[in-house]
Coordinates of C-alpha atoms in Angstrom, one line a residue:
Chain A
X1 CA -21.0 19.4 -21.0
X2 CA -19.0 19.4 -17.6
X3 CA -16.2 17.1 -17.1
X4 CA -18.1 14.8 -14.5
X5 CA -22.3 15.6 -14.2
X6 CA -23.4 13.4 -11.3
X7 CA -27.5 13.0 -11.4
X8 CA -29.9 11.9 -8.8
X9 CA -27.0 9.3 -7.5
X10 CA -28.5 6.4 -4.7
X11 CA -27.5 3.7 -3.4
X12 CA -28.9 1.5 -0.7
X13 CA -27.3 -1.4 0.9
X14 CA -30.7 -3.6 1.5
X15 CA -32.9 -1.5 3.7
X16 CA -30.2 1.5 4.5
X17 CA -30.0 4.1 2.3
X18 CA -26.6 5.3 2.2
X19 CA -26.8 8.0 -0.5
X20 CA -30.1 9.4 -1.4
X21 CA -30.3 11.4 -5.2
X22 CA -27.2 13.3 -5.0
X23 CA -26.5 15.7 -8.0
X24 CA -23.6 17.8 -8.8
X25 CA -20.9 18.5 -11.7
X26 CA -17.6 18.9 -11.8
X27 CA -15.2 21.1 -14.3
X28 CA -12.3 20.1 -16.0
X29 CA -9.4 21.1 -13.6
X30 CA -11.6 21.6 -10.5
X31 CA -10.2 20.2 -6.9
X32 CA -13.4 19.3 -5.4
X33 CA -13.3 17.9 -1.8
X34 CA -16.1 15.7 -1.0
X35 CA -17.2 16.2 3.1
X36 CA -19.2 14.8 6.0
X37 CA -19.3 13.1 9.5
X38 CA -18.0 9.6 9.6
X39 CA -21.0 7.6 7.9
X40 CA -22.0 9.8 5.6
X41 CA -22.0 8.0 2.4
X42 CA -18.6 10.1 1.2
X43 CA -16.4 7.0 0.5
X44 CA -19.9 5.3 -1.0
X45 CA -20.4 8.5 -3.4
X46 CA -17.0 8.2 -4.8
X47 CA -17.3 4.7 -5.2
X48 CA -20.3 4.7 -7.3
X49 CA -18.6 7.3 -9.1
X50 CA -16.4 4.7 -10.2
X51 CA -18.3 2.1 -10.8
X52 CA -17.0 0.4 -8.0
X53 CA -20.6 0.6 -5.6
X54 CA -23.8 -0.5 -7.2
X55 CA -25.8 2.8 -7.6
X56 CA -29.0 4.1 -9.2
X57 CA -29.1 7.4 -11.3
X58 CA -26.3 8.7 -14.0
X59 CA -22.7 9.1 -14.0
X60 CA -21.8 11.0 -17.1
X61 CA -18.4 11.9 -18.1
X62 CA -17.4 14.4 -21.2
X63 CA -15.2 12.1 -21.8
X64 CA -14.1 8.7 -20.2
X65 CA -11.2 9.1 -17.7
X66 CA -8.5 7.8 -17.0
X67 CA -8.3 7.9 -13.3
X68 CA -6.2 7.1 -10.8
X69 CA -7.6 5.9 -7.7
X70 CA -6.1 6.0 -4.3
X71 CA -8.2 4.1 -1.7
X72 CA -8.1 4.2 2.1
X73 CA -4.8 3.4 3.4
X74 CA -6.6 0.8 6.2
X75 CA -7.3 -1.2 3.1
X76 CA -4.1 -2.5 2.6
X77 CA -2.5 -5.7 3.9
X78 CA 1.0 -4.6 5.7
X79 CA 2.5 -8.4 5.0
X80 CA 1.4 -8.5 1.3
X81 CA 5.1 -9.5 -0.7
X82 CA 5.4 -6.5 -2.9
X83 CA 8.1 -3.7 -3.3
X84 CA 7.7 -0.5 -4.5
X85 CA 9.1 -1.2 -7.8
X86 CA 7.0 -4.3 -7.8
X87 CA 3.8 -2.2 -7.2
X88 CA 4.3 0.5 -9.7
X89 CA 5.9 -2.0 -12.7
X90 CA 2.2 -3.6 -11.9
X91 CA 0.8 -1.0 -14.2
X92 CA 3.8 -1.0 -17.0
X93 CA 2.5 -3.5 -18.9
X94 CA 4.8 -2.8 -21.3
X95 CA 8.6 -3.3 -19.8
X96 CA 9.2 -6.7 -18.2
X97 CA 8.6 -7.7 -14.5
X98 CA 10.9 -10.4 -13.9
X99 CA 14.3 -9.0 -14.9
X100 CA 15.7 -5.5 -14.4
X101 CA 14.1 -2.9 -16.9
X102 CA 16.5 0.2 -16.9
X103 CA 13.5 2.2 -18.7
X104 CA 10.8 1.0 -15.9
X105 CA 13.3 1.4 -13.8
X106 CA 13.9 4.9 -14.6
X107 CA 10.3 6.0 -15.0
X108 CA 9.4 4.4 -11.6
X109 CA 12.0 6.3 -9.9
X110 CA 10.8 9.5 -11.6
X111 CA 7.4 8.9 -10.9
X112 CA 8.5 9.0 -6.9
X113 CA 10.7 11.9 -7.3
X114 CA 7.2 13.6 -8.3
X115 CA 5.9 12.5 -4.5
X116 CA 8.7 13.3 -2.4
X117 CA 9.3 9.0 -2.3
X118 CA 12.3 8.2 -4.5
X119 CA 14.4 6.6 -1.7
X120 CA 11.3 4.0 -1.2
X121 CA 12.1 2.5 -4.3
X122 CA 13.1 -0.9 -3.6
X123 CA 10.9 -1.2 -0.3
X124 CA 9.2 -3.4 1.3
X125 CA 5.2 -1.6 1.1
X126 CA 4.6 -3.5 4.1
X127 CA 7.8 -1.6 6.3
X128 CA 6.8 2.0 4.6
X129 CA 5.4 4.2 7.4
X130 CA 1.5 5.9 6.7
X131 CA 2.9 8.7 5.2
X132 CA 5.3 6.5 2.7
X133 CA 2.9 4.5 1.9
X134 CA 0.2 7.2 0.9
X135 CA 3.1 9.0 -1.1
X136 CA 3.6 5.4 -2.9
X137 CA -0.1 5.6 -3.8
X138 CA -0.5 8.0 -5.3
X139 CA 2.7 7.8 -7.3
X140 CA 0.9 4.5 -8.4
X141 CA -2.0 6.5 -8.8
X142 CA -0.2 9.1 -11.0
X143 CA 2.1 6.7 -13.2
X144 CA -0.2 6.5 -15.6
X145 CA -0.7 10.0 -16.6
X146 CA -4.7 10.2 -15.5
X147 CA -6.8 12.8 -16.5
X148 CA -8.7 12.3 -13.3
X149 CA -7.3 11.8 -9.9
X150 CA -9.3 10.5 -7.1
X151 CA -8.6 10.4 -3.2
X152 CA -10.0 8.8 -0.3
X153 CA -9.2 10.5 3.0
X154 CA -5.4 10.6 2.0
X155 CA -4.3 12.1 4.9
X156 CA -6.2 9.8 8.0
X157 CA -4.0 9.0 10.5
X158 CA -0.8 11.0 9.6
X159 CA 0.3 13.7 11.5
X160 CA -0.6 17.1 10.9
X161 CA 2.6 18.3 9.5
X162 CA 2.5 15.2 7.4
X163 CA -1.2 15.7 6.1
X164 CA -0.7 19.6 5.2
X165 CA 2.7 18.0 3.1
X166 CA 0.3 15.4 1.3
X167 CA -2.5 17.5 0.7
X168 CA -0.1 20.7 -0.8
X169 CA 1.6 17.7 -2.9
X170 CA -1.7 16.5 -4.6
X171 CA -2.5 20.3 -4.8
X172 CA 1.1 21.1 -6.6
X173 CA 0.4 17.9 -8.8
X174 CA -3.2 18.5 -10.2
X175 CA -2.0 21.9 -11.2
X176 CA 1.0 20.8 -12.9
X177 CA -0.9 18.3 -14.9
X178 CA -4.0 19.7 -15.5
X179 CA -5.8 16.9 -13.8
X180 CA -9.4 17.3 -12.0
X181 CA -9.5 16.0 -8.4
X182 CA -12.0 14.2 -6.4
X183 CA -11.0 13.9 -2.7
X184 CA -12.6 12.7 0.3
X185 CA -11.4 15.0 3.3
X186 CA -12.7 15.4 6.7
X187 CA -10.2 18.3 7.5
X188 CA -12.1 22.1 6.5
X189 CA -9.2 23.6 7.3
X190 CA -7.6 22.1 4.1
X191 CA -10.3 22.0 2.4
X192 CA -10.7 26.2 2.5
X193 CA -7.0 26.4 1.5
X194 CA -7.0 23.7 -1.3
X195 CA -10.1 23.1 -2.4
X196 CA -11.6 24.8 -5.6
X197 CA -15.4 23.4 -5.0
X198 CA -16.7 21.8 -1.9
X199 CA -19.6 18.9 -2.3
X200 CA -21.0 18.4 1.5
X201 CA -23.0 15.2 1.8
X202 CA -25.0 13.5 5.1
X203 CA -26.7 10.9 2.8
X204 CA -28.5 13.6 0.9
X205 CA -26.5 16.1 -0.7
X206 CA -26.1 19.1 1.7
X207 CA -24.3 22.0 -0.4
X208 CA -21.9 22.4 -3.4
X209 CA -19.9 25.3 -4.2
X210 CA -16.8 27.1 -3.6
X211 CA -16.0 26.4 -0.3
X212 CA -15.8 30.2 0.9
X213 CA -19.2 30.6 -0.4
X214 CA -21.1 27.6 1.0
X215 CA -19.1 26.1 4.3
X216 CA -21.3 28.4 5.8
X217 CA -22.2 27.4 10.0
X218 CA -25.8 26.6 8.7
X219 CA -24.3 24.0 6.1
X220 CA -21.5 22.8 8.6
X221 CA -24.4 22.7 11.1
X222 CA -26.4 20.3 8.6
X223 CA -23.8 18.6 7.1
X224 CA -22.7 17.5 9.9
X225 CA -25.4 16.5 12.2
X226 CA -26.3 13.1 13.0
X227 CA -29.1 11.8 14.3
X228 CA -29.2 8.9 16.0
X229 CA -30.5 6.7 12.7
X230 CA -27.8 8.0 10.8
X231 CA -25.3 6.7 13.7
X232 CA -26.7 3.4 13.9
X233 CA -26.8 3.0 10.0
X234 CA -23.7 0.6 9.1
X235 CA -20.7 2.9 8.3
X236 CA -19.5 3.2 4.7
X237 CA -16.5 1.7 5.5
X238 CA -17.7 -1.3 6.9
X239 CA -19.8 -1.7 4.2
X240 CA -18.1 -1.5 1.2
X241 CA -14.6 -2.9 1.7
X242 CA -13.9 -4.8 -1.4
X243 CA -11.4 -8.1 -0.9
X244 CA -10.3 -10.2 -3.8
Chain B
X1 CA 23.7 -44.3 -11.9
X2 CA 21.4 -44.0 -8.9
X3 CA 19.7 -47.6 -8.6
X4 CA 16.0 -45.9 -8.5
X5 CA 16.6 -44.3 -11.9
X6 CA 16.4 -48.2 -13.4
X7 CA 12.6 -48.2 -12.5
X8 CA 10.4 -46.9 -15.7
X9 CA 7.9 -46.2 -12.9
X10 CA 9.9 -43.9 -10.1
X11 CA 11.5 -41.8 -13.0
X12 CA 7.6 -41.0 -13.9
X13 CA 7.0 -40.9 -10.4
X14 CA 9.9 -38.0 -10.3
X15 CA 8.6 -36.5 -13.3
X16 CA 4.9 -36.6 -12.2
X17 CA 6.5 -34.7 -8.8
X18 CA 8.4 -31.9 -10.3
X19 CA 5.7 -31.0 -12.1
X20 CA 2.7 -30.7 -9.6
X21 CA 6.0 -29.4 -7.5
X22 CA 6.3 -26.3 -10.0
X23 CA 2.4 -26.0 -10.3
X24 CA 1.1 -26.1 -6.9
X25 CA 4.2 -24.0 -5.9
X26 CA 3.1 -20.9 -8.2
X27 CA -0.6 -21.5 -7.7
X28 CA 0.3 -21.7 -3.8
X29 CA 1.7 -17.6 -3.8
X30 CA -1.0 -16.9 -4.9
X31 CA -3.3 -18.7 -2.8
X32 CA -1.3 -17.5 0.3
X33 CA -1.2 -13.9 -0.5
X34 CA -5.2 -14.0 -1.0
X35 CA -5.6 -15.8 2.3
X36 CA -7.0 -18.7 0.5
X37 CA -5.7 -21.6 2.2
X38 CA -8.8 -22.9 3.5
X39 CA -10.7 -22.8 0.3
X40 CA -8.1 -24.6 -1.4
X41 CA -8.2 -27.5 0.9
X42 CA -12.3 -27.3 0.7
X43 CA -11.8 -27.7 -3.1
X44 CA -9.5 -31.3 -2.5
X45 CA -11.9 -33.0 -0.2
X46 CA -14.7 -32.2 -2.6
X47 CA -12.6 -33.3 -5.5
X48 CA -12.4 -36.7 -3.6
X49 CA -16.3 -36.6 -3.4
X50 CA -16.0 -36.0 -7.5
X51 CA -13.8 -39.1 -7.9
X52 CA -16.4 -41.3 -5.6
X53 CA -19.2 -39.8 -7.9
X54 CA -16.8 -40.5 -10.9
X55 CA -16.7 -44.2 -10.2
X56 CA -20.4 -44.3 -9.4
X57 CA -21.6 -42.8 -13.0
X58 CA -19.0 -44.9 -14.8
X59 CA -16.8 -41.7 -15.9
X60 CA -13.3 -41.4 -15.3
X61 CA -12.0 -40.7 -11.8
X62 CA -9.8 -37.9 -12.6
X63 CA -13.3 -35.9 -14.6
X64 CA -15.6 -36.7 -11.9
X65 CA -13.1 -35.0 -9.6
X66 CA -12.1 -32.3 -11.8
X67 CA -16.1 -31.4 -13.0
X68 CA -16.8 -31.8 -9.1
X69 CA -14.1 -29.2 -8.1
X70 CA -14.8 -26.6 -10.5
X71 CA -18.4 -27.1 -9.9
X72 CA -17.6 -26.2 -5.7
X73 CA -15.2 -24.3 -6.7
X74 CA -17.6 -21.2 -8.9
X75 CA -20.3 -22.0 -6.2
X76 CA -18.4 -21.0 -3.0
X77 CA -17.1 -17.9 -4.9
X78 CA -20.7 -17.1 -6.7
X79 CA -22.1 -17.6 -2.9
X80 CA -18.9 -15.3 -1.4
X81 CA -19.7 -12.4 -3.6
X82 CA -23.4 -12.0 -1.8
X83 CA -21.3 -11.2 1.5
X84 CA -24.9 -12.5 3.3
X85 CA -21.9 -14.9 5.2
X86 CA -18.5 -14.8 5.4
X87 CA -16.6 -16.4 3.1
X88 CA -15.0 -19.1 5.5
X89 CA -18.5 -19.8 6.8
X90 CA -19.4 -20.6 3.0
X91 CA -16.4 -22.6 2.7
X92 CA -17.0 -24.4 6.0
X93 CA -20.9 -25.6 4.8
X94 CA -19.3 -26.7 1.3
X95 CA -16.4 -29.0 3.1
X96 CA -18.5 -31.0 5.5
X97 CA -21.6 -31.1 2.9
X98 CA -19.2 -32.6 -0.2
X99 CA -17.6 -35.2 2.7
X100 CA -20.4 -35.8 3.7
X101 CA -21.7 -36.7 0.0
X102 CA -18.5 -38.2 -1.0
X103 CA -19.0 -40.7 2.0
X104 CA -21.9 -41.5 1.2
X105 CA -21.6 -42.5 -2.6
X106 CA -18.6 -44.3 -1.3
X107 CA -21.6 -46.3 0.6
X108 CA -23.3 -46.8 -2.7
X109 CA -19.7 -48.3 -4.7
X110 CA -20.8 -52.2 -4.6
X111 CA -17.6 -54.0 -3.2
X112 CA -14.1 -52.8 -1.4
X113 CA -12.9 -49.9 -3.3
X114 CA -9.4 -50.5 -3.0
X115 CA -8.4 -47.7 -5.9
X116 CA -10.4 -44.9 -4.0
X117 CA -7.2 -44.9 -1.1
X118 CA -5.1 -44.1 -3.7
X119 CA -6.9 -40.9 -4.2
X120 CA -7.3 -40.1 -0.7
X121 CA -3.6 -40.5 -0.1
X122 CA -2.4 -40.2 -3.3
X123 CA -0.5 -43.4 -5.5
X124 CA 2.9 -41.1 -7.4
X125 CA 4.6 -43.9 -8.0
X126 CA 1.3 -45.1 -9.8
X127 CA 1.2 -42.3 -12.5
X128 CA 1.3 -43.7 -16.1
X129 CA 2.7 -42.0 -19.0
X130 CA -0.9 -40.7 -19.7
X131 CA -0.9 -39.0 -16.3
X132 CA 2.2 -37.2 -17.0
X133 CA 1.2 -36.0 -20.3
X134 CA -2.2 -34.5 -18.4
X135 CA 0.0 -33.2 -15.7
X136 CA 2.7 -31.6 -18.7
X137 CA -0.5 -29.8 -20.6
X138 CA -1.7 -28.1 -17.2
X139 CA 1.7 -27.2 -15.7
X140 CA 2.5 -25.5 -19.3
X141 CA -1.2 -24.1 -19.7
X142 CA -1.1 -22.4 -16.1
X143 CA 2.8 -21.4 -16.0
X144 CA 1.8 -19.5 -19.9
X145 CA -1.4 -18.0 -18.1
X146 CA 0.5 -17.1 -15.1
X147 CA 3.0 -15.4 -17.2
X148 CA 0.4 -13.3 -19.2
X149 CA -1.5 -12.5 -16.3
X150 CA 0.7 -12.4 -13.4
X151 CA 0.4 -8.8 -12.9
X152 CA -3.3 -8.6 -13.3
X153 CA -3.6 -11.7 -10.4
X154 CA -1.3 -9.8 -8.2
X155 CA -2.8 -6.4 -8.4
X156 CA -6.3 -8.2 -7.5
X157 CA -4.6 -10.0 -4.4
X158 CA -3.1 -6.4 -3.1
X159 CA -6.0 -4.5 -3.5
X160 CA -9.0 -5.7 -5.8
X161 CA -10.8 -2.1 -6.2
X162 CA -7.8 -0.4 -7.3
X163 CA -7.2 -3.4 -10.6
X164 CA -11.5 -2.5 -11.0
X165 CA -10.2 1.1 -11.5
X166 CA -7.4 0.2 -13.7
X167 CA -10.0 -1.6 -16.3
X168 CA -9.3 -5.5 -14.8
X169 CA -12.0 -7.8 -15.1
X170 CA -11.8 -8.9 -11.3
X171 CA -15.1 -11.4 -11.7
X172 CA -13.6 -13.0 -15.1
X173 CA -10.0 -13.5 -13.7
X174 CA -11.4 -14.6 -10.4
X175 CA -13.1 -17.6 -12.2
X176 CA -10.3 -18.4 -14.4
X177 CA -7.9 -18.7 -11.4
X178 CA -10.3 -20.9 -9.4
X179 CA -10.8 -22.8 -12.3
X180 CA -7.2 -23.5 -12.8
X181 CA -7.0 -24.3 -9.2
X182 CA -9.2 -26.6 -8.9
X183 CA -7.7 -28.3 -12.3
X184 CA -4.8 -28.7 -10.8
X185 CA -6.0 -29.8 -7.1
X186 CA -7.9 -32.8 -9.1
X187 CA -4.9 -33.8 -11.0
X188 CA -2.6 -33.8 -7.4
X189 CA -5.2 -35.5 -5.7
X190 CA -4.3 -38.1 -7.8
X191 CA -0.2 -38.0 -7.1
X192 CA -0.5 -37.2 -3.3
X193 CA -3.9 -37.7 -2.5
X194 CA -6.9 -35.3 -1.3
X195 CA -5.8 -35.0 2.4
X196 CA -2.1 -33.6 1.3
X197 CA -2.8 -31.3 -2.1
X198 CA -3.4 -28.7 0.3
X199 CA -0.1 -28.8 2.0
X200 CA 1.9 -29.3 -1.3
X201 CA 0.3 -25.4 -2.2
X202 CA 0.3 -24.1 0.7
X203 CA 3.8 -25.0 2.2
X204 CA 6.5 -23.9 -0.2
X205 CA 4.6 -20.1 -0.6
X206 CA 4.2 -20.4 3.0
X207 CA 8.3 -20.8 2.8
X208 CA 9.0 -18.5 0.3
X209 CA 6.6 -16.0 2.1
X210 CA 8.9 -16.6 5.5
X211 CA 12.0 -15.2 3.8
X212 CA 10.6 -13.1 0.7
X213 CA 9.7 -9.6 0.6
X214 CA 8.5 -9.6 -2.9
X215 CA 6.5 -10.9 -5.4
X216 CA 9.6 -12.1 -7.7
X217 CA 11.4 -13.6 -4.2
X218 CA 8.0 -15.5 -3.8
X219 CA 7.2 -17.1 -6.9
X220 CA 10.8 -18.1 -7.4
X221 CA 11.3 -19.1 -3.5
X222 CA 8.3 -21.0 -4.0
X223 CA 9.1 -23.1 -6.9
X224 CA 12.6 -24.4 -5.9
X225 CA 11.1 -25.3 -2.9
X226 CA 8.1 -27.2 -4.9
X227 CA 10.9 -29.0 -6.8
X228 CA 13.2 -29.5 -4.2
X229 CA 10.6 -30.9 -2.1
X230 CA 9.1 -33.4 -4.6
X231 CA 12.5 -34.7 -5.5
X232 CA 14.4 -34.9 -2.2
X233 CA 10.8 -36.6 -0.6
X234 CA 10.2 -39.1 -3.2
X235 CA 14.6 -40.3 -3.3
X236 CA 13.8 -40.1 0.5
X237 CA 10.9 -42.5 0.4
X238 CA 12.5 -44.5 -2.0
X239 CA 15.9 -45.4 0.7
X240 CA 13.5 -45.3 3.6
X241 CA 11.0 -47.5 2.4
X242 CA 8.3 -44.4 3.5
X243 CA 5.0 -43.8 1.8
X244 CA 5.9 -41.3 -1.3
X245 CA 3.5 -38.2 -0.9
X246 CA 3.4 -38.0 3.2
X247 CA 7.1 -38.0 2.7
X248 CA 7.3 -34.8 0.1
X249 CA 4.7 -32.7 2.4
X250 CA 7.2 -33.6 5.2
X251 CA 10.3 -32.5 3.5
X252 CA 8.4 -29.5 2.4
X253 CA 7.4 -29.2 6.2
X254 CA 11.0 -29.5 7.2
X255 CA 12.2 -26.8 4.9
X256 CA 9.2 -24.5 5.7
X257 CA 10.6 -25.1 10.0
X258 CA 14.1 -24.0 8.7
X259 CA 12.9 -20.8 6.5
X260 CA 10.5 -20.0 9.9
X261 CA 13.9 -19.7 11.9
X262 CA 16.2 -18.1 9.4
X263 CA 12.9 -15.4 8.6
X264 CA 13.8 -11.4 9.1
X265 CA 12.1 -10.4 12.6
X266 CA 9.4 -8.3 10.6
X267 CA 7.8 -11.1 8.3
X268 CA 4.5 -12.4 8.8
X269 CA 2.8 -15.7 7.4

């Protein structure tokens, strides 16, 4: 049994179909990027991955994760009162919140040593830069030791030097840890250097594989063509923003 | 001895006022940082409706507003989760109809309802002992809840998909906070009145969210202006011979205009 078996996966948003019975499986360990144009149903796949999008067909998982989930930086309210501290002692439950922990303290600042973000520490989140902010995430992503690690276009809108640091950062950290990877990526260029299996979807599923053997120009070419009814269909992202 | 301290009935009155002061101050950050100032004021004009209905079926005030606020309350958020309309359009329908309603029972009250005022602007210095024993059980009830789930409330706030990841029960604790909302804007309505529950939430989070950065600066920010307010209005009122509750939202109001000047250049309401 694979790590993750994905099977005959849709979901449709009233009359638009926004993923149509997508299969694939993922190994223990793998880095699999998840591609396609803008609208393609790849933020919507992962979602229903994690329960997070009502979907028809099968998740099944070897065993259950734990997982730590790093959404879209647009999601997040710059003004929201938190510090970095603040966000990170969110998930241990176990030292206190309102007075000085040394231990939480300790294993906070660890945990952003591991991103490249110590210095962040008692920041704002809404004065951290894109970059900052995505490091924070995924330290809060990481702080609980998951066994599965999942991104949603981690790099969009950083700067190219910025994006190849993030994306050789997640790469470094799966490896250390064993952990398996799903990440949402429109960059190829990243995704040949980083990637251990490639999962192209335009609604359908369009390929899976290692990405040397299946980001071939006739996949590119179908993966990423859009017709106009896929161009008109409400983008993921509008679609499926979650607000409390 | 300060002379008001002789009267049995401001002492309650100051008693009744820290407490909805501490309440709606920690229930206010977290009804800021979910932007849901609007709903909260939805939920005290329908509780005013619930008090009208209350004296119309014979049942006390305070349960017809309470039963009527909780009952808004879940349907605005049961109808907000269909995302058919947004949720300030949802809200919007819900205020107008429940006025709408309340005035109309009002209507069918036989006589000149002299007691409803006091719920639309609110009676402190009318609070019996029974009132503050109702007010003591909630503030203890939701400042223990608060406590035990603090971090799960402010992980939905900041991003409600990532506390789904991380196992939360978004739906469950959504309800449980609305419901302890709208408790505790049917027992203010009854100290300050439906028009000025909102403001009393609202303004000292509003404060603390002027000159905080963080959750901890907020919730305590928040409170001392909740208690500062409630005391320094009603003394206030008390020399000035000013209506009680009117004069607590403006001292709140006052120290709100000061925290807006002193505010770092980056903070945002």
């Amino acid at each position: 049994m694979p790590f993750l078996a994905v099977h005959e996966l849709s979901v449709r948003y009233g009359e638009t179909r926004v993923l149509e019975r997508v299969s694939f499986e993922v190994e223990q360990g793998e880095l699999v990027a998840i591609i396609g144009p803008n609208g393609s149903g790849k933020t919507t796949l992962i979602r229903a991955i994690l329960g997070l999008a009502p979907a028809a067909g099968e998740v099944l998982w070897e065993k259950p994760p734990t997982t730590g989930y790093v959404p879209q930086r647009v999601d997040f309210d710059p003004s929201f009162p938190l510090t970095v501290e603040e966000l990170l002692l969110l998930r241990l439950v176990r030292h206190r919140f309102w007075r000085h922990d040394e231990q939480a303290h300790e294993a906070i600042t660890h945990a952003l040593k591991d991103v490249g973000a110590a210095k962040l520490v008692d920041k704002p989140i809404g004065v951290l830069s894109g970059g900052e902010l995505q490091r924070v995430l995924i330290a809060n992503a990481l702080i609980a030791n998951p066994t599965l690690l999942v991104l949603d276009e981690p790099a969009s809108g950083i700067d190219i030097e910025g994006e190849e640091t993030i994306y050789g950062l997640i790469h470094r950290l799966a490896e250390e840890r064993h952990m398996t990877v799903l990440l949402v990526s429109h960059d190829l260029d990243i995704v040949f250097r980083y990637a251990s299996k490639v999962v192209c979807v335009n609604r359908k599923l369009i390929c899976q594989g290692a990405p040397s053997k299946v980001l071939t120009a006739e996949t590119l070419s179908r993966a990423y063509a859009t017709p106009a009814r896929y161009l008109h269909a409400p983008g993921e992202r509008g679609n499926h923003r979650h607000h409390g | 001895m300060p002379d008001f301290l002789q009267y049995d009935f401001f002492v309650r009155a100051l008693i009744a006022g820290v407490l909805i002061g501490i309440l709606a101050a920690n229930l206010g950050v977290f009804v800021i940082v979910r932007k849901m100032s609007f709903f909260s004021d939805a939920i005290a004009h329908a509780s005013f409706t619930g008090v009208a209905l209350g004296l119309l079926l014979g049942i006390h005030p305070l349960a017809g507003a309470a039963g009527f606020a909780v009952l808004i309350a879940l349907l605005i958020s049961k109808l907000g989760e269909r995302r058919s309309l947004s949720l300030d359009t949802i809200i919007g329908v819900f205020f107008s109809t429940a006025l709408a309603l309340g005035v109309i029972v009002i209507g069918a009250l036989k006589g000149y309802r002299v007691d409803l005022f006091g719920y639309l602007f609110g009676d402190i210095l009318g609070v019996s002992a029974l009132d503050n024993i109702l007010i003591a059980v909630l503030t203890a009830a939701t400042v223990i809840l608060l406590l035990i789930f603090f971090r799960v409330w402010t992980k939905i706030a900041f991003h409600a998909d990532l506390a789904r990841v991380e196992g939360v029960n978004v739906s469950f604790q959504d309800r449980l906070f609305l419901v302890i909302l709208a408790l505790t804007i049917a027992l203010g309505i009854r100290l300050v009145g439906a028009v000025l529950i909102g403001p009393l939430l609202i303004i000292p989070a509003a404060t603390a969210k002027n000159i905080g950065w963080s959750m901890r600066s907020l919730v305590a920010v928040s409170t001392l202006v909740g208690i500062f307010s409630s005391l320094a209005g009603l003394i206030i009122s008390y020399y000035a011979n000013t209506a009680s509750g009117p004069t607590v939202v403006l001292v709140s109001a006052a120290v709100f205009g000061l925290s807006f000047l002193a505010r770092p250049k980056t903070a945002k309401i």
